[in-house]
Short mmCIF file of C-alpha atoms in Angstrom, two decimals:
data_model
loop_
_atom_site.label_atom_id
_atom_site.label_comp_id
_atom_site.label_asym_id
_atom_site.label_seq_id
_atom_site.Cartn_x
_atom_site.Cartn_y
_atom_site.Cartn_z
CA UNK A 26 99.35 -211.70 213.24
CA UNK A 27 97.11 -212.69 215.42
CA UNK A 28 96.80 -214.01 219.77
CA UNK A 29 99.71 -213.77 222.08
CA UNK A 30 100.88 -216.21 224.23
CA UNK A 31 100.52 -214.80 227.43
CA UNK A 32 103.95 -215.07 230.16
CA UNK A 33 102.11 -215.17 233.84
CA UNK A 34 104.31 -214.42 236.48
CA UNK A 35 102.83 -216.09 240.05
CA UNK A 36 103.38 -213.94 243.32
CA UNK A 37 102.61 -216.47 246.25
CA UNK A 38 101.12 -214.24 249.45
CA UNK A 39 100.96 -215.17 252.46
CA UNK A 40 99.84 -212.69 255.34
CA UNK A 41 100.12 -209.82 252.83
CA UNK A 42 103.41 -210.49 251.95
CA UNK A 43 105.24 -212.12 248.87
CA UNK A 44 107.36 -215.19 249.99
CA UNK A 45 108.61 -216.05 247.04
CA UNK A 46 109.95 -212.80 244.95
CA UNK A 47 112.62 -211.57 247.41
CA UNK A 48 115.79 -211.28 244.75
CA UNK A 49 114.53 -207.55 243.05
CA UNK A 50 118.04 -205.66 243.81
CA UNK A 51 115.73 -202.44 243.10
CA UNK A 52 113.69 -203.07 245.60
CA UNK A 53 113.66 -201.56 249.29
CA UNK A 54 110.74 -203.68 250.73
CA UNK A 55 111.40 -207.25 248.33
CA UNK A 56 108.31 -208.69 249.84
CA UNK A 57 105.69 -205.61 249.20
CA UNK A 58 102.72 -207.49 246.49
CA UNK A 59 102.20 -204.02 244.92
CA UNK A 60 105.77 -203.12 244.49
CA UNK A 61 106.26 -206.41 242.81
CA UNK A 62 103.62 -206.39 240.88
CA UNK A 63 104.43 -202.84 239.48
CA UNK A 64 107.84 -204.24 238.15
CA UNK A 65 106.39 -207.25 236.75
CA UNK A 66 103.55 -205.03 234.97
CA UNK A 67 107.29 -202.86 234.03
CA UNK A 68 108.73 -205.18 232.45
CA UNK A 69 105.96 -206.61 230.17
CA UNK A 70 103.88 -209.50 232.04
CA UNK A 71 100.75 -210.12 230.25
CA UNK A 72 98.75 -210.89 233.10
CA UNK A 73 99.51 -211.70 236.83
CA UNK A 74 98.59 -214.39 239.06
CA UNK A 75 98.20 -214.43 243.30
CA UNK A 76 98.05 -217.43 245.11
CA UNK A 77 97.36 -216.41 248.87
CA UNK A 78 98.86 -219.51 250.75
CA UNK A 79 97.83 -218.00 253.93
CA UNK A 80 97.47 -221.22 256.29
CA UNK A 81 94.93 -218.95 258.89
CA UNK A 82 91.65 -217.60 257.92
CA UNK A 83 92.16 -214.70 260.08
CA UNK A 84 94.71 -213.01 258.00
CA UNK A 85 92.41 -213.76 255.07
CA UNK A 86 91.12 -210.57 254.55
CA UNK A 87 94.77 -208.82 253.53
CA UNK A 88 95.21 -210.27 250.41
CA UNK A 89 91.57 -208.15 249.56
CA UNK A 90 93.79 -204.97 250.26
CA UNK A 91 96.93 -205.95 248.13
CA UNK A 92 94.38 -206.88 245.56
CA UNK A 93 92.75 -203.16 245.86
CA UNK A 94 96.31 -201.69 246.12
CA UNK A 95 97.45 -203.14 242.74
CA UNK A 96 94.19 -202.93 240.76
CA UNK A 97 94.19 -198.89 241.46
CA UNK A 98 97.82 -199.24 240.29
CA UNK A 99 98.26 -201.87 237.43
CA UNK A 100 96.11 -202.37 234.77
CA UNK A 101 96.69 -205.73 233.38
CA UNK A 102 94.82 -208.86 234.42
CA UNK A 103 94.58 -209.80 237.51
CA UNK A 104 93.89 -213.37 238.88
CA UNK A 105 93.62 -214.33 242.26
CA UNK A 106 93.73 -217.96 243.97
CA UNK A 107 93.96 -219.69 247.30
CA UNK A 108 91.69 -220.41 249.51
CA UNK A 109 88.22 -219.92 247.36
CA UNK A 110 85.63 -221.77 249.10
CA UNK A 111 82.24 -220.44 248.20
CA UNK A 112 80.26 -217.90 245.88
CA UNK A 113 80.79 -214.99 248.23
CA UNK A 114 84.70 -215.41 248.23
CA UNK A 115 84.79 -214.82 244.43
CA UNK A 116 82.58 -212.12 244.72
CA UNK A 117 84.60 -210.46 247.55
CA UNK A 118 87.98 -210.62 244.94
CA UNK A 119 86.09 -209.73 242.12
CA UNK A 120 84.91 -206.19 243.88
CA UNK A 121 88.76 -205.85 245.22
CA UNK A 122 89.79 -205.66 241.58
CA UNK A 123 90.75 -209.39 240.41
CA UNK A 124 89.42 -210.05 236.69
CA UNK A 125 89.92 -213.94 237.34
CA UNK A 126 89.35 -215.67 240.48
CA UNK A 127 91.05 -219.54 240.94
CA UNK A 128 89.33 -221.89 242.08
CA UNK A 129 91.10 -225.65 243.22
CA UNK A 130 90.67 -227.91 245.85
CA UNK A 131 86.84 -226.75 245.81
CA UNK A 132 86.11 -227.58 242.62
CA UNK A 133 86.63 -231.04 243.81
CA UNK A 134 85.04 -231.20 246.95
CA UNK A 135 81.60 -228.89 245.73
CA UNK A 136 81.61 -228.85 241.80
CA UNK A 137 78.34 -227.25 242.05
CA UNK A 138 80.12 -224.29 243.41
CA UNK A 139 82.26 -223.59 239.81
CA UNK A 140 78.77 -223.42 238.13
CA UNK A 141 77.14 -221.24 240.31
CA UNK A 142 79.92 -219.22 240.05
CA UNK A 143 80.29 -218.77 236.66
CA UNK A 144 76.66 -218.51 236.31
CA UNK A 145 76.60 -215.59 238.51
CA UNK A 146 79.55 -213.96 236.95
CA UNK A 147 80.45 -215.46 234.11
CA UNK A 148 82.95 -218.32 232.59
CA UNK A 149 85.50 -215.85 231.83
CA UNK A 150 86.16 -214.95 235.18
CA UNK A 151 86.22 -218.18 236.77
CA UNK A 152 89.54 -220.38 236.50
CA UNK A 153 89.48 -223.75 237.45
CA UNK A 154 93.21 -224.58 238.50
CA UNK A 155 94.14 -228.57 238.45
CA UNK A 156 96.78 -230.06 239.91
CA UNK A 157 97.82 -233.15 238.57
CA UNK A 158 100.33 -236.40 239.26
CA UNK A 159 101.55 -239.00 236.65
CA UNK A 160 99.92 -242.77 238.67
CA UNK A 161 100.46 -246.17 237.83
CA UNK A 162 97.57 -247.85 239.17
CA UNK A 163 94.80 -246.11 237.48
CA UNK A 164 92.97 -246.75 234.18
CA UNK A 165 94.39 -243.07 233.19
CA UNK A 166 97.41 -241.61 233.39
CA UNK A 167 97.45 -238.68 235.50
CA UNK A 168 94.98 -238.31 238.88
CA UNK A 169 93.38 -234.88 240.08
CA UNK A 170 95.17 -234.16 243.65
CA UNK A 171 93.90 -231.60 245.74
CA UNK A 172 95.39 -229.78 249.29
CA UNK A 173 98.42 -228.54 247.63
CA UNK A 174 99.23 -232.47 245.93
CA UNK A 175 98.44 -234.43 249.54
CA UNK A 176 95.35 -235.69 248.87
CA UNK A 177 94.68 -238.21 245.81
CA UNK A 178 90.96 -237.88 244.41
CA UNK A 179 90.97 -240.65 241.65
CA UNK A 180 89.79 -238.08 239.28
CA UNK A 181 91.07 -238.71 235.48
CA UNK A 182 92.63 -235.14 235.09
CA UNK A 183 91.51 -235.08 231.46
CA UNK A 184 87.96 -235.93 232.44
CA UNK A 185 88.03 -233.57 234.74
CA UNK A 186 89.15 -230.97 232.87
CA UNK A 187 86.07 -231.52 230.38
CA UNK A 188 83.50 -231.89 233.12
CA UNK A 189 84.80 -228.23 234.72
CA UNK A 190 84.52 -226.83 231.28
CA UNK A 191 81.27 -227.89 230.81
CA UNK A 192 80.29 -226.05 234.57
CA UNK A 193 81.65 -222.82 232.94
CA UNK A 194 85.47 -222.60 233.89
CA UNK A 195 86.78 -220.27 231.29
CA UNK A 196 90.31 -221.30 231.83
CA UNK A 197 92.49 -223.83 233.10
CA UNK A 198 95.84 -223.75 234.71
CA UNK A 199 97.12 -227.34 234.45
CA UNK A 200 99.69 -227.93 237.53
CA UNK A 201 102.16 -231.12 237.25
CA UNK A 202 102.38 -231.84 240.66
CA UNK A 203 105.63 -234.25 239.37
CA UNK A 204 107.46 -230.72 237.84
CA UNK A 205 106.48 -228.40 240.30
CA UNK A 206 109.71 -227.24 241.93
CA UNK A 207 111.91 -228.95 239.55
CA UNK A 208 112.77 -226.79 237.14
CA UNK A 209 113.26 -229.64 234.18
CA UNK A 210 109.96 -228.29 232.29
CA UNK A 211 106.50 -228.53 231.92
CA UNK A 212 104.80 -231.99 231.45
CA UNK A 213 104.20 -231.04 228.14
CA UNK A 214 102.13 -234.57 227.56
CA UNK A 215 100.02 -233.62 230.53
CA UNK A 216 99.49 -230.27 229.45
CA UNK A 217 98.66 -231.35 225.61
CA UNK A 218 96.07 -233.90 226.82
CA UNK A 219 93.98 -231.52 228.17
CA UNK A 220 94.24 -229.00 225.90
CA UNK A 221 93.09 -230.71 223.34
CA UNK A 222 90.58 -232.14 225.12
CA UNK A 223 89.03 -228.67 225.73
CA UNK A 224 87.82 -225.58 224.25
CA UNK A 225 88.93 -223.40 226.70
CA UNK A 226 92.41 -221.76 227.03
CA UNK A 227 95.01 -223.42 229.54
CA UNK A 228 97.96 -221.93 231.26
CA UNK A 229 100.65 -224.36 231.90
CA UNK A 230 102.46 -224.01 235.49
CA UNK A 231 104.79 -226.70 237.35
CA UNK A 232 108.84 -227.05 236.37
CA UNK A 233 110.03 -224.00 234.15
CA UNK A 234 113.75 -224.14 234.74
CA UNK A 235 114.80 -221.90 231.53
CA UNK A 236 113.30 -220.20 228.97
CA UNK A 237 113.74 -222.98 226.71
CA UNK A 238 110.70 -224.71 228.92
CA UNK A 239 108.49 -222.00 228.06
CA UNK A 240 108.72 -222.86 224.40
CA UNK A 241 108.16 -226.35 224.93
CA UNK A 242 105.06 -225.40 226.76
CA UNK A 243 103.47 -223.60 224.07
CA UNK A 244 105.02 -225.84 221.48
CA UNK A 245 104.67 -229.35 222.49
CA UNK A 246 102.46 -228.88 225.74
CA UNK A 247 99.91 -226.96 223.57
CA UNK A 248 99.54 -223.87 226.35
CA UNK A 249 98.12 -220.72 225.99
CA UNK A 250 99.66 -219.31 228.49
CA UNK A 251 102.38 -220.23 230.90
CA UNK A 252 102.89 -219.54 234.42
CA UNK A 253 106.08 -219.41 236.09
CA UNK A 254 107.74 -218.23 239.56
CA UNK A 255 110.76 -218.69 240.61
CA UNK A 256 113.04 -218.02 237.15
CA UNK A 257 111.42 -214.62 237.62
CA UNK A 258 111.28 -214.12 240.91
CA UNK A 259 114.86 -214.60 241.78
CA UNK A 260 116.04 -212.84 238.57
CA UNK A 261 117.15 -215.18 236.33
CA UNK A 262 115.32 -213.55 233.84
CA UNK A 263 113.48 -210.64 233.00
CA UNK A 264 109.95 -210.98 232.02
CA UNK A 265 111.20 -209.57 228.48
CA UNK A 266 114.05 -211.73 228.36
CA UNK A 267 111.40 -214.72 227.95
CA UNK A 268 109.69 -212.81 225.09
CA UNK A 269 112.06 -212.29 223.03
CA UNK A 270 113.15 -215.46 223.46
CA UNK A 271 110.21 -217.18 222.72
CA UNK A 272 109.52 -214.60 220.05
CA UNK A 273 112.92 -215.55 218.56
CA UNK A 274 111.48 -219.33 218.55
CA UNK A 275 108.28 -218.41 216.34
CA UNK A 276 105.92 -218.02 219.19
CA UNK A 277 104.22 -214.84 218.80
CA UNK A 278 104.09 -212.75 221.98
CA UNK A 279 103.74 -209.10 223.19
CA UNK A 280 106.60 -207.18 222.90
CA UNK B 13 73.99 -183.29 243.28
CA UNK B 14 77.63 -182.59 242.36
CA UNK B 15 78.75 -182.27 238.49
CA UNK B 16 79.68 -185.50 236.97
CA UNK B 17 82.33 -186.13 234.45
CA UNK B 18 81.97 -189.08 233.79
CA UNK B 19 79.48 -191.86 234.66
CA UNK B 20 79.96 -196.30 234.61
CA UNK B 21 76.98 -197.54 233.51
CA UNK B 22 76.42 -199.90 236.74
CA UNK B 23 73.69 -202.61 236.34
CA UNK B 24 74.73 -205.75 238.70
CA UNK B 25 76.88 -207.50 236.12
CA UNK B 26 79.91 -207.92 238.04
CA UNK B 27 82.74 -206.05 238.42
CA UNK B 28 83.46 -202.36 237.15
CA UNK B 29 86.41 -201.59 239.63
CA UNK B 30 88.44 -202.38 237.00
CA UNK B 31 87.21 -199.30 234.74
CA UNK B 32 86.45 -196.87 237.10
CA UNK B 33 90.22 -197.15 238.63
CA UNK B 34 91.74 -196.66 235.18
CA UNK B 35 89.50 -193.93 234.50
CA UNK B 36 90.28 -191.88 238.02
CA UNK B 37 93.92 -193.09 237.37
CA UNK B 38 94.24 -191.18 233.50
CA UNK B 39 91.51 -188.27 234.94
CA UNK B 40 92.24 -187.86 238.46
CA UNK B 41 90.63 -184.16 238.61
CA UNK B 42 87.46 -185.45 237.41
CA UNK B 43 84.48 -186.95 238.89
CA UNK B 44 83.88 -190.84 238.42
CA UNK B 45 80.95 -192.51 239.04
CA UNK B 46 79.71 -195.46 239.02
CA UNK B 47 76.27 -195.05 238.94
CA UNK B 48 72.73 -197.17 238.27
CA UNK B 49 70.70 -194.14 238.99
CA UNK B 50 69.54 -192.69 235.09
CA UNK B 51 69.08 -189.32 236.59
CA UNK B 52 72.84 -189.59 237.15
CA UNK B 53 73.87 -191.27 233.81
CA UNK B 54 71.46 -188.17 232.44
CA UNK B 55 73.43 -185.53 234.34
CA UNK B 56 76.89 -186.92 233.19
CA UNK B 57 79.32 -185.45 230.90
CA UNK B 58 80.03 -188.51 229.53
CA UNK B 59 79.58 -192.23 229.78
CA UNK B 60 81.17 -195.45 229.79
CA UNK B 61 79.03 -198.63 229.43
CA UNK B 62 81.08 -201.74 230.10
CA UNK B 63 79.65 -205.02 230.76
CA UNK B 64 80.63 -208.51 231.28
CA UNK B 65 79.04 -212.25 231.63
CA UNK B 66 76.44 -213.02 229.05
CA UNK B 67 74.29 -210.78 227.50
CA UNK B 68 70.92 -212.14 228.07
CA UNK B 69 71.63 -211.46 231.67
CA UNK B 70 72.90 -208.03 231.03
CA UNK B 71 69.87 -207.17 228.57
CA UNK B 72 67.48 -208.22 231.54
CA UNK B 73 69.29 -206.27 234.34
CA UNK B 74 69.79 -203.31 232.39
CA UNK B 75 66.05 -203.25 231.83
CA UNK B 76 65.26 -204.24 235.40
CA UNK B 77 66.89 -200.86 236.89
CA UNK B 78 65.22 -199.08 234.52
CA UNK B 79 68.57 -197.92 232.30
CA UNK B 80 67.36 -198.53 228.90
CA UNK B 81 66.36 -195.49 227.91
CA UNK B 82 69.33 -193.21 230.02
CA UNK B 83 72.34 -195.57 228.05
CA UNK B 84 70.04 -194.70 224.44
CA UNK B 85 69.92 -191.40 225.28
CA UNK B 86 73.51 -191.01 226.35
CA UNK B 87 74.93 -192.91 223.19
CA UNK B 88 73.19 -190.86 220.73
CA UNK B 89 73.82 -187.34 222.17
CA UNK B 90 77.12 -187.15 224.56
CA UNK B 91 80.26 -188.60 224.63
CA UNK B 92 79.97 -192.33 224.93
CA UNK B 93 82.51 -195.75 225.33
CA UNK B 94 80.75 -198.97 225.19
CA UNK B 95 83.78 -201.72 226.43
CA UNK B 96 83.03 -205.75 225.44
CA UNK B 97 79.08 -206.78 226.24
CA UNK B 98 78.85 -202.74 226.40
CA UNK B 99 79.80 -202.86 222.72
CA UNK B 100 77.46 -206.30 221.61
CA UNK B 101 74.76 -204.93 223.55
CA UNK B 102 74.18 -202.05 221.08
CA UNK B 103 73.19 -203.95 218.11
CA UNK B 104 69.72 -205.78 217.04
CA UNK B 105 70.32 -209.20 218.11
CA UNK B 106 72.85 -211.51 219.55
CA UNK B 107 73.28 -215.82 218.93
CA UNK B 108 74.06 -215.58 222.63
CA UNK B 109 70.82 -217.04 224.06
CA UNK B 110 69.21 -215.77 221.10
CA UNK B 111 68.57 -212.24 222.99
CA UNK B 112 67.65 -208.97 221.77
CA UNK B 113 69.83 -205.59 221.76
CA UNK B 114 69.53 -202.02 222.24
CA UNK B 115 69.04 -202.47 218.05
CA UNK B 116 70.86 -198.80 218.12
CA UNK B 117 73.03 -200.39 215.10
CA UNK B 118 71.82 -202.56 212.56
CA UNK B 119 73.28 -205.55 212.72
CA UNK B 120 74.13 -208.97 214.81
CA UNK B 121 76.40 -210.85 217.34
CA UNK B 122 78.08 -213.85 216.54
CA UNK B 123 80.12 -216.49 218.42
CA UNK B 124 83.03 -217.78 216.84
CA UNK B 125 82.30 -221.09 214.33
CA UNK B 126 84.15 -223.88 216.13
CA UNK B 127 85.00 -224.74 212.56
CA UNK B 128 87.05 -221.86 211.50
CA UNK B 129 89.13 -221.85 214.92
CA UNK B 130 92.19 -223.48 213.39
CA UNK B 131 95.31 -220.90 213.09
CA UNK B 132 97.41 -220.97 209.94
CA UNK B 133 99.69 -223.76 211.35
CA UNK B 134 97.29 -226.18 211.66
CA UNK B 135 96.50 -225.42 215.60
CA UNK B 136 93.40 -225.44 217.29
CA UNK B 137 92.57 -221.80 218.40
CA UNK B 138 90.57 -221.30 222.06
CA UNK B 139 87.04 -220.03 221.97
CA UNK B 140 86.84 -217.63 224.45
CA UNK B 141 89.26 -215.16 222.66
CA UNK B 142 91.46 -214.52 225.77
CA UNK B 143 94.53 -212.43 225.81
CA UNK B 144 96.36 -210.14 223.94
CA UNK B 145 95.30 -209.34 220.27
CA UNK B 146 96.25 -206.70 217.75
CA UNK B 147 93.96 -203.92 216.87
CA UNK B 148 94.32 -202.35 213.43
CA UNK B 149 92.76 -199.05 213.00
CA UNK B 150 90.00 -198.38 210.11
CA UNK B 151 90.43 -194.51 209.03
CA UNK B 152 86.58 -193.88 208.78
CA UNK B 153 86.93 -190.16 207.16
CA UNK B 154 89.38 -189.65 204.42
CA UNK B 155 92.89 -190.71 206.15
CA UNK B 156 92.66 -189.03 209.83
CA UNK B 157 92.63 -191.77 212.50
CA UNK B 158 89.66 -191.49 215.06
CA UNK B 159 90.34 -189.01 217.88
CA UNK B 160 90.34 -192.24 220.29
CA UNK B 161 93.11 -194.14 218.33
CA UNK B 162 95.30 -191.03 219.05
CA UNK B 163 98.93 -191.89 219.74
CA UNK B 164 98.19 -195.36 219.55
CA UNK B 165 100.47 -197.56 217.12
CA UNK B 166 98.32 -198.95 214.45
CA UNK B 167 98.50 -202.30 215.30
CA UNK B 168 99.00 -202.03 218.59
CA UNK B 169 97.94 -204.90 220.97
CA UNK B 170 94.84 -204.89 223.52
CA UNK B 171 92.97 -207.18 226.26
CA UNK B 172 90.27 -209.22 225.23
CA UNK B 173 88.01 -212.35 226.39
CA UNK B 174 84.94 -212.99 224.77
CA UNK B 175 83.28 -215.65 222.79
CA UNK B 176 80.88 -213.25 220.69
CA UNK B 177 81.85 -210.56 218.77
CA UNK B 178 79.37 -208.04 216.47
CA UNK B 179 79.10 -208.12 212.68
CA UNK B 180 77.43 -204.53 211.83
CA UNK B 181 75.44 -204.21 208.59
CA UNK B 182 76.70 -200.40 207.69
CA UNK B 183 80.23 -200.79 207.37
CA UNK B 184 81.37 -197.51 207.55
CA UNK B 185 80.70 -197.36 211.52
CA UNK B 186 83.70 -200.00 211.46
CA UNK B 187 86.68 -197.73 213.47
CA UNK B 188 88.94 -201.42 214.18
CA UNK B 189 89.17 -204.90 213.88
CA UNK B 190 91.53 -208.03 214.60
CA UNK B 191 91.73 -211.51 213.37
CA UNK B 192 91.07 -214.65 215.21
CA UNK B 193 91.83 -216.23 212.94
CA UNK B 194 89.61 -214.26 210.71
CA UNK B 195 89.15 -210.76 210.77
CA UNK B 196 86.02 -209.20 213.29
CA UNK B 197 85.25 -205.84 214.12
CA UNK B 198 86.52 -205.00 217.64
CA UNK B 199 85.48 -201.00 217.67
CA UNK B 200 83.11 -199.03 215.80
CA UNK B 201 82.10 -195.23 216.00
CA UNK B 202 79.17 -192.89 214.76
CA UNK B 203 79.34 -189.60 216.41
CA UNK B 204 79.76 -189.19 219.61
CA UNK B 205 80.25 -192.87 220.26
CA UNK B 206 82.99 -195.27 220.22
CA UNK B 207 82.70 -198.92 221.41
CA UNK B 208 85.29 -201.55 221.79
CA UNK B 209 85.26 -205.66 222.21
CA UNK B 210 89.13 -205.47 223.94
CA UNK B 211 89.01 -204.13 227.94
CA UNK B 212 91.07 -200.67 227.45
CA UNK B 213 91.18 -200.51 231.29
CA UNK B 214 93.45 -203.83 231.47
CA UNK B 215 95.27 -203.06 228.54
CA UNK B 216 98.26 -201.23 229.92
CA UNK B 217 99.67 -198.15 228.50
CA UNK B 218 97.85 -198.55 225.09
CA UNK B 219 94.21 -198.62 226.90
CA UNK B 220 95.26 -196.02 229.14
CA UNK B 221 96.01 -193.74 226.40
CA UNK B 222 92.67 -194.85 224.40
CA UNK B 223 91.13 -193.98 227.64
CA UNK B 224 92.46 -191.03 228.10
CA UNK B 225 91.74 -189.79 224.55
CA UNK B 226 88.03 -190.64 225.58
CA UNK B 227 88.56 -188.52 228.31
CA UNK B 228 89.72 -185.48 226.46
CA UNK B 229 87.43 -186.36 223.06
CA UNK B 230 85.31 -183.40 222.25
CA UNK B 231 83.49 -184.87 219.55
CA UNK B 232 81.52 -182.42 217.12
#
């Protein structure tokens, strides 16, 4: 036996509280990070992911405290997203007690930033998230988007993957921009492309609607890990339901 | 100065949050510090030397606060836990940037040949080695598990990313290994010293325990 696909369950912050995650019937506060995080850790989640969607840079600062409150509490991997702008931000979430730190929409905008970053603290911290859109009138088939899918950047998404690998992202998490929301399953075409195309590990996110999408993922999309929200957040399933599940499908994963 | 349990080997690479939280979180009556003072590593009961990044960076900043000598001295005569580039770092040489070690182990570290990362279905297998892994347990002395794999299921799966991993000459230091998709040491132990590739402080419940074990080892 050998690697486990990893299940990453995706808390999205926003002025120190959860927004999505609100359906735990156990819980007395359903939008507290840590308490959240605690059950997810509970029930088996290989790593976990925060995306702090808070829209003003004063509040900025409070997802450094959740991050501090569940690092003292949960020892699993922690990566952290949103926002990410320069060298000092990743150092800032690294010291809070993140492992990983996410880094989007700058990636496009200042490249140069990924590589300094990873130079200073190495690839396997630094997670270069793309988020991606099937075009028609491109010589390739899906374009890099950045500012939450608004803002087309005629980046090849496969190219791009290969050019942040090559600045030191240790990981990918490969967003359809088409799937996210849907719940009718990874692009698992997307997701294969640029997995092949790279060395590094990628974590699929965008559509899971059942657990039958997070075989696919691994299966056909050719992920490492995958990332999902809402199927877990509003209780549809149990972070071990998806295990044995996929475990039950040949995938091999830690139960 | 107040006593000191137990000191983190700090030299700039990044973060050790991460292990000193586990460690107050399994010990919380003893003293943990993380520390790049080697009077304090020298004072400690015991010592954990993590490290991330690459190891020609951690080789030079280890040597530019002065540690060198404090992590030797501390891995040959107390109780001692090297974690990932705290592990690689303790051998003669590693492929990564060509860089010297410690050279307290005979022996190398290698990065996984992009040829052999195919798994036995045909799939290509990511280099770095990120995720969740199983850990089998080498019985070094007759058939008694190491004090540090204590109620730990043989087997039992651990935290890793790395690219590099160490291939010791003396086999009989070998206290684990996994398989990616060959087999590779991932802990080894001589005396008072155990070192692990996998991160026990992200490892949940069985890197707790492993840590707490460490914690409690009194070894002879």
């Amino acid at each position: 036996m050998g690697l486990a696909k990893r299940i990453i369950p995706c808390l999205d912050v926003t002025n120190g509280r959860v927004v999505k995650g609100v359906n735990f019937l156990a819980l007395r506060d359903a939008g507290d990070p840590v308490e959240i995080a605690k059950r997810y850790d509970d029930q088996g989640a290989d790593e976990l992911t925060f995306l702090d969607i808070t829209a003003s840079s004063d509040n900025r600062g409070l997802i450094l405290h959740i991050i501090e409150e569940v690092a003292s509490q949960v020892f699993i991997p922690l990566t952290v997203g949103g926002g990410v702008r320069e060298v000092e931000d990743v150092r800032r979430l690294l010291n809070a007690g993140a492992d990983k730190v996410s880094i989007n929409t700058t990636a496009v905008l200042n490249p140069k930033m990924v590589q300094a970053a990873a130079a200073k603290f190495g690839s396997q911290c630094i997670v270069v998230a793309i988020d991606a859109k099937k075009v028609e009138n491109q010589p390739f088939e899906w374009e890099v988007f950045t500012h939450g899918g608004r803002k087309a950047t005629g980046l090849d998404a496969v190219k791009w993957a290969e050019y942040m690998v090559s600045l030191g992202a240790g990981e990918l998490l490969v967003t359809s921009m088409d799937r996210d929301g849907t719940k009718i399953g990874f692009n698992n075409p997307l997701n294969k492309a640029i997995s092949d195309a790279v060395e590094v590990p990628i974590i699929a996110s965008g559509g899971v609607g059942n657990l039958q999408h997070l075989v696919d993922g691994v299966k056909q999309g050719g992920a490492d890990a995958v990332l999902a929200a809402s199927i877990f957040h509003y209780g549809e399933y149990t972070i071990k339901q998806a295990k044995e599940y996929m475990a039950q499908h040949g995938i091999e994963v830690r139960l | 100065m107040s006593k000191i349990d137990i000191a983190v080997v700090d030299y700039g690479m990044g973060n050790l949050r991460s292990v000193s939280k586990a460690l107050e979180h399994v010990a919380p009556a003893k003293t943990v510090l993380v520390t790049s003072n080697p009077v304090e590593i020298a004072k400690a009961k015991r010592v954990v030397f993590p490290g991330q990044g690459a190891m020609p960076d951690c080789m030079r900043e280890l040597d530019a606060r002065g540690l060198r000598d404090a992590v030797l001295y501390a891995a040959q005569y107390k109780p001692f836990l090297g974690i990932c580039i705290g592990l690689q770092m303790l051998f003669e040489h590693s492929e990564e940037g060509d860089t010297a070690g410690l050279g307290l182990f005979k022996g190398s570290v290698k990065r996984f040949a992009t040829a052999d990362m195919v798994d036995s279905n045909g799939d290509k297998l990511k280099v770095p080695h990120m995720g969740w892994n199983q850990v089998y347990q080498v019985n070094q002395t007759e058939s008694q598990p190491h004090a540090l794999w204590q109620g730990i299921e043989d087997g039992a799966r651990f935290y890793y990313v790395h690219s590099y991993y160490v291939q010791p000459d003396d086999e009989s230091i070998i206290s684990g290994f996994s398989q990616y998709p060959k087999r590779f040491t991932c802990a080894i132990a001589k005396n008072n010293l155990f070192a692990v590739q996998f991160h026990p402080e992200k490892s949940a419940d069985a890197g707790l325990q492993l840590l707490t074990n460490f914690v409690n080892w009194a070894p002879n």
